[in-house]
XYZ file of C-alpha atoms in Angstrom:
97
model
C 10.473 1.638 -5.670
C 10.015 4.886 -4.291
C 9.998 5.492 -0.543
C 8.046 7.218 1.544
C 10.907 9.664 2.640
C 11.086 10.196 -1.488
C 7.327 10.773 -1.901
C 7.592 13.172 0.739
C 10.334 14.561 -0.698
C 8.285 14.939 -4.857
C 5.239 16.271 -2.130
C 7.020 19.346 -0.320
C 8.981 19.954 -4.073
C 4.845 20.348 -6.484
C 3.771 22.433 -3.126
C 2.155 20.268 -0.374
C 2.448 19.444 2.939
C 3.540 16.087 3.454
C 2.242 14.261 7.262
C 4.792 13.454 9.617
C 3.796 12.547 13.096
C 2.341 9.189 13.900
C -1.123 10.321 15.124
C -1.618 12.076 11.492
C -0.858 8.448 10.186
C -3.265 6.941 12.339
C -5.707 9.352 11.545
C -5.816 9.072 8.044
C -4.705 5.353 7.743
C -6.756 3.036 5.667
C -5.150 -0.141 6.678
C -5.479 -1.494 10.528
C -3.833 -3.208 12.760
C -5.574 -6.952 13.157
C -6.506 -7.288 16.913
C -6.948 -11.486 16.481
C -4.380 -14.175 16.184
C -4.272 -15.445 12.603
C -3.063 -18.755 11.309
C -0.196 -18.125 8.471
C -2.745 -18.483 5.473
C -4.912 -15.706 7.419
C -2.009 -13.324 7.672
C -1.120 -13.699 3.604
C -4.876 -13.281 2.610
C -4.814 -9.732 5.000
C -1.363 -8.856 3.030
C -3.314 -9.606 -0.343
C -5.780 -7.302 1.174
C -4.166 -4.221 2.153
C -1.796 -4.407 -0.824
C -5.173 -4.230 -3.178
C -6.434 -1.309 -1.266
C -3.111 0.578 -1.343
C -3.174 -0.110 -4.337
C -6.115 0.878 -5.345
C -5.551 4.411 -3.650
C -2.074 4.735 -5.529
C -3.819 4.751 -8.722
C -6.814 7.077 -7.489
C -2.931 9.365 -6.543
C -1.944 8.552 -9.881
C -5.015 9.818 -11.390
C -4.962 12.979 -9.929
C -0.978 13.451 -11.016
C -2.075 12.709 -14.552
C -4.435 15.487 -14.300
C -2.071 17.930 -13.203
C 0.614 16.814 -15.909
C 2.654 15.575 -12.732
C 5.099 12.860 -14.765
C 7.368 12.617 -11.612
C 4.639 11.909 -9.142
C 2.914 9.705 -11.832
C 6.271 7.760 -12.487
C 6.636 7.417 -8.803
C 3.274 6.075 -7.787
C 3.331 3.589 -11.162
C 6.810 1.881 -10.394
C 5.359 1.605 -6.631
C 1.976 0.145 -8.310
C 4.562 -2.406 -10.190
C 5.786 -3.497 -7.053
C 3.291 -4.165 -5.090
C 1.001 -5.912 -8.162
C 4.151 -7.944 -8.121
C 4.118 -8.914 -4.408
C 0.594 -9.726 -4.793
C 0.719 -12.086 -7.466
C 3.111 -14.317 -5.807
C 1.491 -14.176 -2.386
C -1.734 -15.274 -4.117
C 0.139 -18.168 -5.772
C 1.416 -19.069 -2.446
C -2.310 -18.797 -0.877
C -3.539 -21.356 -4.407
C -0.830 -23.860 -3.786
């Protein structure tokens, strides 16, 4: 799957401005940082979680890269969506067993 390094890289080459300091990840990051102690079941169902929701934002990218004709960027953010679908699936098997 693509990295973040490489979807820097597709950003910077269609034009943008890729962030690159930790407080401009903090700022505009969805996902938090649990403050509690969770049991190991607890920690899988916050994984499920944050995978849906970055999920969930990679298609909203994808979206807009279909719009724009972007087949790179579009490639890129559907072989990460493959991966991380993937991840869940078997992380929700493991939370069923």
């Amino acid at each position: 799957a693509a990295t973040i390094d490489e979807f820097a890289e597709q950003l910077l080459t269609i034009g943008g401005s890729p962030i690159s300091t930790l407080k401009e990840y903090l700022q505009l990051a969805t996902i938090e940082e649990t403050s509690e102690t969770l049991s190991a079941e607890e920690m899988v169902q916050t994984i499920v979680h944050d995978f849906s929701l970055i999920i969930d934002e990679l298609k909203a990218g994808m979206e807009v890269a279909e719009q724009i004709n972007d087949e790179v960027t579009c490639d890129m953010f559907l072989e990460l969506i493959g991966k991380l679908n993937k991840h869940n699936w078997m992380l929700k098997s493991f939370l069923a067993a």
